[in-house]
PDB file of C-alpha atoms in Angstrom:
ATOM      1  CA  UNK A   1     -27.260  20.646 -21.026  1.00 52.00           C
ATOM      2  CA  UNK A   2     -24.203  19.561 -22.638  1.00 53.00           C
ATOM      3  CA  UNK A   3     -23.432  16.652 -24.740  1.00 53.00           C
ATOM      4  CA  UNK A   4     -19.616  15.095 -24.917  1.00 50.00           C
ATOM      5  CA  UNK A   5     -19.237  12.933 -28.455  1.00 56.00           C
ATOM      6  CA  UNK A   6     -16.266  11.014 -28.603  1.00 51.00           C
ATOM      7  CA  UNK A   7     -15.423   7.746 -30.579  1.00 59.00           C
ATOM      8  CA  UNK A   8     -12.374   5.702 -31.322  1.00 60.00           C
ATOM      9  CA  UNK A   9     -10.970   7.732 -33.644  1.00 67.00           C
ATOM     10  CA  UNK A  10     -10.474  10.829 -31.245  1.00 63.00           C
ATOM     11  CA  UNK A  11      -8.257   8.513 -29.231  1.00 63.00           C
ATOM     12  CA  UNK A  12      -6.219   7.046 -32.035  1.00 77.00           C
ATOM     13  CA  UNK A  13      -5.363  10.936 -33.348  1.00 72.00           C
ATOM     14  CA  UNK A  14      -4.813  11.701 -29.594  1.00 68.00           C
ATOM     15  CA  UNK A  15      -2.073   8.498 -29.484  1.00 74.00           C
ATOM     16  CA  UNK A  16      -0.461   9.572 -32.398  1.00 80.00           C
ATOM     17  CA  UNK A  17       0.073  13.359 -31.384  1.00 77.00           C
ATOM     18  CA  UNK A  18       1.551  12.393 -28.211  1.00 77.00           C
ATOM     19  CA  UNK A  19       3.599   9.782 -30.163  1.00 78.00           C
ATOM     20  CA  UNK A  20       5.187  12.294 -31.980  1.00 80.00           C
ATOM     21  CA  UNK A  21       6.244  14.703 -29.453  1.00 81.00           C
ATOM     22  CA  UNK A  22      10.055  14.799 -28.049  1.00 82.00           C
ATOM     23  CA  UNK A  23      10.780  12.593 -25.470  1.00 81.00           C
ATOM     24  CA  UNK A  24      11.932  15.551 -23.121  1.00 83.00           C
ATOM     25  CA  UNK A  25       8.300  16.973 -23.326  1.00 84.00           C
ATOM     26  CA  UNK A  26       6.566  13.833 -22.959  1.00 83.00           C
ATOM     27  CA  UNK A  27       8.731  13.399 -19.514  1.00 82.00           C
ATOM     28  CA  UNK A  28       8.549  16.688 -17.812  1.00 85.00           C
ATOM     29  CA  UNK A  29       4.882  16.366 -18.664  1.00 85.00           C
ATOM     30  CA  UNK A  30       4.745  12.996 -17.083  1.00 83.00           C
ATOM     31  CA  UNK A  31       6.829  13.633 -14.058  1.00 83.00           C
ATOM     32  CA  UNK A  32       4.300  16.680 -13.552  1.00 85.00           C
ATOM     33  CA  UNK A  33       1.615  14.297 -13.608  1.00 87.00           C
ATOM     34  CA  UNK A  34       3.145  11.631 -11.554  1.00 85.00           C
ATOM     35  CA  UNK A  35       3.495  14.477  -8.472  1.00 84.00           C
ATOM     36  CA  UNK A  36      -0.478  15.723  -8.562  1.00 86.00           C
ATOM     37  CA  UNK A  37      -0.795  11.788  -8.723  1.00 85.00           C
ATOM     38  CA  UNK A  38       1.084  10.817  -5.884  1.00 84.00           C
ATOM     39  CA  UNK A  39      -0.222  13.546  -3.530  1.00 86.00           C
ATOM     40  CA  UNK A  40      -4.141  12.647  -4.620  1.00 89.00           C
ATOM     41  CA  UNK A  41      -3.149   8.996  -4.155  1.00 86.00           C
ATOM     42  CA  UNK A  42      -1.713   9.984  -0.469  1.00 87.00           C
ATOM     43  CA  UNK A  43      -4.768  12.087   0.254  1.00 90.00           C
ATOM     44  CA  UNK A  44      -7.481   9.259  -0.838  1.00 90.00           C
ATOM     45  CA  UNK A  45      -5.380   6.822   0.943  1.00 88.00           C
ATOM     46  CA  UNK A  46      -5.584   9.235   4.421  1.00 89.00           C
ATOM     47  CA  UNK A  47      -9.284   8.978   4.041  1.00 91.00           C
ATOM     48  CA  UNK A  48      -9.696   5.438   3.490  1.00 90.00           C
ATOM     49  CA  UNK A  49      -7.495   4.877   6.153  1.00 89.00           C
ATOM     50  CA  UNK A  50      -8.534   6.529   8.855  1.00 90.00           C
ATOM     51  CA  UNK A  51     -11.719   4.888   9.768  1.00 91.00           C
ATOM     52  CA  UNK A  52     -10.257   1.223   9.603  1.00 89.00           C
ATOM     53  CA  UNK A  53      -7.311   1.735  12.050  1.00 88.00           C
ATOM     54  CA  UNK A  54      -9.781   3.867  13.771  1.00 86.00           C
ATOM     55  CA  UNK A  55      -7.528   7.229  13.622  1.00 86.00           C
ATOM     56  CA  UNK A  56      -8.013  10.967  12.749  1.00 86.00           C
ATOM     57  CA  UNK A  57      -6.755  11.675   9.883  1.00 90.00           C
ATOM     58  CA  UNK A  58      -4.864  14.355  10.213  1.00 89.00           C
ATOM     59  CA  UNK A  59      -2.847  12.143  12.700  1.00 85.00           C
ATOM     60  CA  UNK A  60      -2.422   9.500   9.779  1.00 85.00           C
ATOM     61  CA  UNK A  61      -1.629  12.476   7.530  1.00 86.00           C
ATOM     62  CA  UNK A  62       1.798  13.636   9.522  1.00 83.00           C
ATOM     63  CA  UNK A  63       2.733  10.097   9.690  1.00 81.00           C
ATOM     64  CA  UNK A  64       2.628   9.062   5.735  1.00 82.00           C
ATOM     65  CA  UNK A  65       4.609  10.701   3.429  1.00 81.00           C
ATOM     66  CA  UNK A  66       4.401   9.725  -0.583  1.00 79.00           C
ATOM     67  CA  UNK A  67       6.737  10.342  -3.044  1.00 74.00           C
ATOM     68  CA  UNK A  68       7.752   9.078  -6.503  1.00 72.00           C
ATOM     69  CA  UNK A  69      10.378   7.957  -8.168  1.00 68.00           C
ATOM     70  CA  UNK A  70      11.272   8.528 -12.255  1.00 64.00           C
ATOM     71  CA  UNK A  71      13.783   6.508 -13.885  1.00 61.00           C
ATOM     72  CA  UNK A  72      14.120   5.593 -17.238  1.00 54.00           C
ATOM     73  CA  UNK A  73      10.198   4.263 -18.437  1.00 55.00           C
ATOM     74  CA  UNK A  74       8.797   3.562 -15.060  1.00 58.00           C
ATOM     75  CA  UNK A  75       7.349   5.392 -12.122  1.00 58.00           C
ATOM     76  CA  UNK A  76       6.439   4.010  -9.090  1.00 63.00           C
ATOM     77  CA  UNK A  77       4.843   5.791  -5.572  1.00 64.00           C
ATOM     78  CA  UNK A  78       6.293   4.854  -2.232  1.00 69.00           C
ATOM     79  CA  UNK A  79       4.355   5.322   0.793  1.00 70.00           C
ATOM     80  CA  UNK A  80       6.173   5.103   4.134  1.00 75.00           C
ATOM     81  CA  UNK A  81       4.777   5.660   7.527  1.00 80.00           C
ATOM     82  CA  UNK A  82       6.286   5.704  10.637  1.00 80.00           C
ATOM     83  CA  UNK A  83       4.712   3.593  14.200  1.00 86.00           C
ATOM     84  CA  UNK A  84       2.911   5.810  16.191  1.00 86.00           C
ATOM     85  CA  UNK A  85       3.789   6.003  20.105  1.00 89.00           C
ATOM     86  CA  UNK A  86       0.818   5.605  22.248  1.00 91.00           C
ATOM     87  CA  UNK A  87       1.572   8.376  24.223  1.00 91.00           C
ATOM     88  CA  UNK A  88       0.876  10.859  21.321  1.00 88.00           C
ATOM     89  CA  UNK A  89      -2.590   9.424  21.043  1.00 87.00           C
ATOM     90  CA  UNK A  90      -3.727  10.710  24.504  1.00 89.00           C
ATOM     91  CA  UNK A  91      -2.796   8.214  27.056  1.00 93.00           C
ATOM     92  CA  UNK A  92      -3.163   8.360  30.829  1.00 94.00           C
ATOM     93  CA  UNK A  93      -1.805   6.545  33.307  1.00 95.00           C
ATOM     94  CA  UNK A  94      -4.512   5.168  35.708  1.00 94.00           C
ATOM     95  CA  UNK A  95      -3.751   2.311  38.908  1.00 93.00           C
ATOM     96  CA  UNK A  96      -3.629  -0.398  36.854  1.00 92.00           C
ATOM     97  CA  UNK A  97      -1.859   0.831  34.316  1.00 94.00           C
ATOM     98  CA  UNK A  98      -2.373   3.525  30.733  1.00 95.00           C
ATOM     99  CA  UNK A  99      -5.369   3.990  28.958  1.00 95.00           C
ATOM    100  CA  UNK A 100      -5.442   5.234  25.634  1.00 92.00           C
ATOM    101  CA  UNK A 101      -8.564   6.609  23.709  1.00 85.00           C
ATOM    102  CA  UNK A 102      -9.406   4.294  21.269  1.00 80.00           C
ATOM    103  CA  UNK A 103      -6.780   1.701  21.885  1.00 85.00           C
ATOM    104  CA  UNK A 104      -8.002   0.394  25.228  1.00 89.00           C
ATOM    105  CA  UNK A 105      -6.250  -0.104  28.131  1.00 93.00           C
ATOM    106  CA  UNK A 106      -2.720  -1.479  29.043  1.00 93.00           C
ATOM    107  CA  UNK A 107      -2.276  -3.588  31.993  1.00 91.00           C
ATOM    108  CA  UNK A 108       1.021  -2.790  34.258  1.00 90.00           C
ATOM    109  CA  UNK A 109       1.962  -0.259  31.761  1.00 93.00           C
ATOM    110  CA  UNK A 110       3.512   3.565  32.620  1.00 94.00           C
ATOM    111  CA  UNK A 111       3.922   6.522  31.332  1.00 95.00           C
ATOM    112  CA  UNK A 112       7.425   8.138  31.687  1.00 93.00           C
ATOM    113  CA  UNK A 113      10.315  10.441  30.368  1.00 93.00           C
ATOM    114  CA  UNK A 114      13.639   8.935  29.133  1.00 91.00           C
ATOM    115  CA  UNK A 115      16.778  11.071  29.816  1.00 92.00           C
ATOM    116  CA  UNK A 116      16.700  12.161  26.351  1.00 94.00           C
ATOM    117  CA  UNK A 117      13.242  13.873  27.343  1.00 93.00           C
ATOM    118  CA  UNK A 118      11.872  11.709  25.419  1.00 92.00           C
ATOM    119  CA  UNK A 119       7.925  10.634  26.997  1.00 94.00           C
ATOM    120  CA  UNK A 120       6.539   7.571  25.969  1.00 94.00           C
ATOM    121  CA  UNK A 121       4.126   4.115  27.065  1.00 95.00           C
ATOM    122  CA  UNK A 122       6.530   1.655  28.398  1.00 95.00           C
ATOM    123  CA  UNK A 123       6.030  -2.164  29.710  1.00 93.00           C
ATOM    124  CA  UNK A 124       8.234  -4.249  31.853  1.00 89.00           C
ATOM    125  CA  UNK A 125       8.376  -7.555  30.654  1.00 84.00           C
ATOM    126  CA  UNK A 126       8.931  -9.747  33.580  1.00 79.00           C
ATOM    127  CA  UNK A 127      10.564  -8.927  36.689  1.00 77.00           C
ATOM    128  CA  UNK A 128      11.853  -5.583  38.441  1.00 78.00           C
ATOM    129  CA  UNK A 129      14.832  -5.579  36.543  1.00 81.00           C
ATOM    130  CA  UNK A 130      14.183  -6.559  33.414  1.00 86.00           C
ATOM    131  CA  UNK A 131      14.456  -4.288  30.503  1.00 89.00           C
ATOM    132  CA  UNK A 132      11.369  -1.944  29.327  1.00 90.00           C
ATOM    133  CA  UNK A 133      10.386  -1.454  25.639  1.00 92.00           C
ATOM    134  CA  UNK A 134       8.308   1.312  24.464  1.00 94.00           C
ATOM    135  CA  UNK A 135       4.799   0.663  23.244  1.00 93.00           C
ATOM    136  CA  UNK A 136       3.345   1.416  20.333  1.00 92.00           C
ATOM    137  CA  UNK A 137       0.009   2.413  18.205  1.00 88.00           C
ATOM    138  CA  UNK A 138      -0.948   1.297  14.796  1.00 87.00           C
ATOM    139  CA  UNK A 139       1.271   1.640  11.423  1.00 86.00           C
ATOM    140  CA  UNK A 140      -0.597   2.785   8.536  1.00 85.00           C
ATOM    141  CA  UNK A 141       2.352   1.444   6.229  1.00 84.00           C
ATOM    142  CA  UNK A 142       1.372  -2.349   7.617  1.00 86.00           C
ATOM    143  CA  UNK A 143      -2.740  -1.976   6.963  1.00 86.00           C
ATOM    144  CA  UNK A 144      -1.490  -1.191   3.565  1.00 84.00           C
ATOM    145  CA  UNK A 145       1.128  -4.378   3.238  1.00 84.00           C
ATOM    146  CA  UNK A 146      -1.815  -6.531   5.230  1.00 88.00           C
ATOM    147  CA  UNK A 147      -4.686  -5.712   3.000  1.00 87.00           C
ATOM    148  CA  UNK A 148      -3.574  -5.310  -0.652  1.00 84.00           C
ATOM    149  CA  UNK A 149      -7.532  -6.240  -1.429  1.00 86.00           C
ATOM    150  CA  UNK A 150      -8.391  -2.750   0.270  1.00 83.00           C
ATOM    151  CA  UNK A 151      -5.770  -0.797  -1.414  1.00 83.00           C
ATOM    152  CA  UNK A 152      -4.939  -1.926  -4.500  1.00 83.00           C
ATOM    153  CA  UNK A 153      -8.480  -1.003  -6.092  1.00 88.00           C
ATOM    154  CA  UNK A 154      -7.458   2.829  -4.821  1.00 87.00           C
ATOM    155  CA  UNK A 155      -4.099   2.550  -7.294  1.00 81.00           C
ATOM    156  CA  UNK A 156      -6.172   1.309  -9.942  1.00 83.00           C
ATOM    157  CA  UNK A 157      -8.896   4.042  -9.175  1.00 87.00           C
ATOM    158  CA  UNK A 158      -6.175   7.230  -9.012  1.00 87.00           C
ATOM    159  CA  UNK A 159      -4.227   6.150 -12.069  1.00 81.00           C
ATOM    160  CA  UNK A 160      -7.751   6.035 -13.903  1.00 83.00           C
ATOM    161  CA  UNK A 161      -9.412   9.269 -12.540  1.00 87.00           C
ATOM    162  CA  UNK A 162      -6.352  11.100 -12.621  1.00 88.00           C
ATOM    163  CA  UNK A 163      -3.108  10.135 -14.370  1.00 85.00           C
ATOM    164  CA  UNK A 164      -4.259  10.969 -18.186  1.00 84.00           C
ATOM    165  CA  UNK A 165      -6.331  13.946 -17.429  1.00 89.00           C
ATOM    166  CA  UNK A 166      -3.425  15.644 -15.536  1.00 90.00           C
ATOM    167  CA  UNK A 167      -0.732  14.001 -18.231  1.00 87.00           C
ATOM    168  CA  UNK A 168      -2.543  16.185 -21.600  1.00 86.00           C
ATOM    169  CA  UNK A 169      -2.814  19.283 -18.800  1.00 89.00           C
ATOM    170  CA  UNK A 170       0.550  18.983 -18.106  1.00 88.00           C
ATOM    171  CA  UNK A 171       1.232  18.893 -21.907  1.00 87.00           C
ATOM    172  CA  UNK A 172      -1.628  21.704 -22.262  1.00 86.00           C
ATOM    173  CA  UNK A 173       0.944  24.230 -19.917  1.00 89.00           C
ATOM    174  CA  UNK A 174       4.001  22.475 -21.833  1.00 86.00           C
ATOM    175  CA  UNK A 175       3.668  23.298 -25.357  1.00 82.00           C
ATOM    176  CA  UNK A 176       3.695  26.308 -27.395  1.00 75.00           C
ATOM    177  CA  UNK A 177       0.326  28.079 -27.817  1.00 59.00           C
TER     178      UNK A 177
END
């Protein structure tokens, strides 16, 4: 069994070496951080998702893309998700209307192909010649923006388990053996 020993001091020398490196190391190191940051924080975020808006999460996964964004002393990750058409969730159209797994079922609803071959859920809202609009599944972008008390713990979580570790690898691969 072994034993790590650390105190304050460690962490004060380990300030003050990093202090003293050029700025152009520091933020290639950084920005190679911030990437293996914002993919783990996209991955953990797939997982945590996927059981409360009740999807798989490799269908969450093609929908979210992260990415981040380095200007001057700040970084900041950007998730954006797109809505996801019922009809790629495995709908079926039954006599009273679609079901979709997971979803439920959609009164008066149909399935059908636009001229652009485009196939989709679609609803008539009111009569026979009213316009239709396209249905749609759950955003993962929205659960995000609706419950900051789920997901704001992961940030903090990532940035902790993550962000320095990968920052003095970074510098590790950076500097001069």
């Amino acid at each position: 069994m072994q034993m790590l020993e650390a105190d304050a001091s460690d962490f004060t020398h380990l300030s003050r070496a990093i202090a003293r490196l050029p700025a152009d190391i520091k933020a290639k190191a950084i920005a190679r951080a911030m990437r293996r940051v914002t993919d783990t924080a996209r991955s953990r975020l797939v997982k945590r998702q996927a059981p409360r808006i009740k999807l798989p999460a490799g269908v969450i996964r093609k929908l979210t893309t992260a990415h981040f964004n380095a200007g001057g002393n700040t970084q900041e990750i950007i998730v954006r998700s797109g809505w996801l058409p019922l009809y790629k969730l495995g709908a079926t159209q039954n006599a009273k209307g679609v079901k979709v797994k997971l979803r439920g079922s959609y009164r008066h609803a149909f399935i059908s192909t636009m001229s652009s071959s485009h196939r989709g859920v679609f609803l008539r809202q009111g009569s026979e010649r009213t316009p239709i609009r396209e249905l749609f599944g759950p955003n993962p972008a929205h659960d995000i923006t609706n419950n900051e008390e789920v997901y704001l713990p992961l940030v903090a979580e990532v940035v902790q388990d993550v962000l320095l570790p990968r920052f003095i690898h970074e510098l590790g691969r950076i500097l001069p053996r």
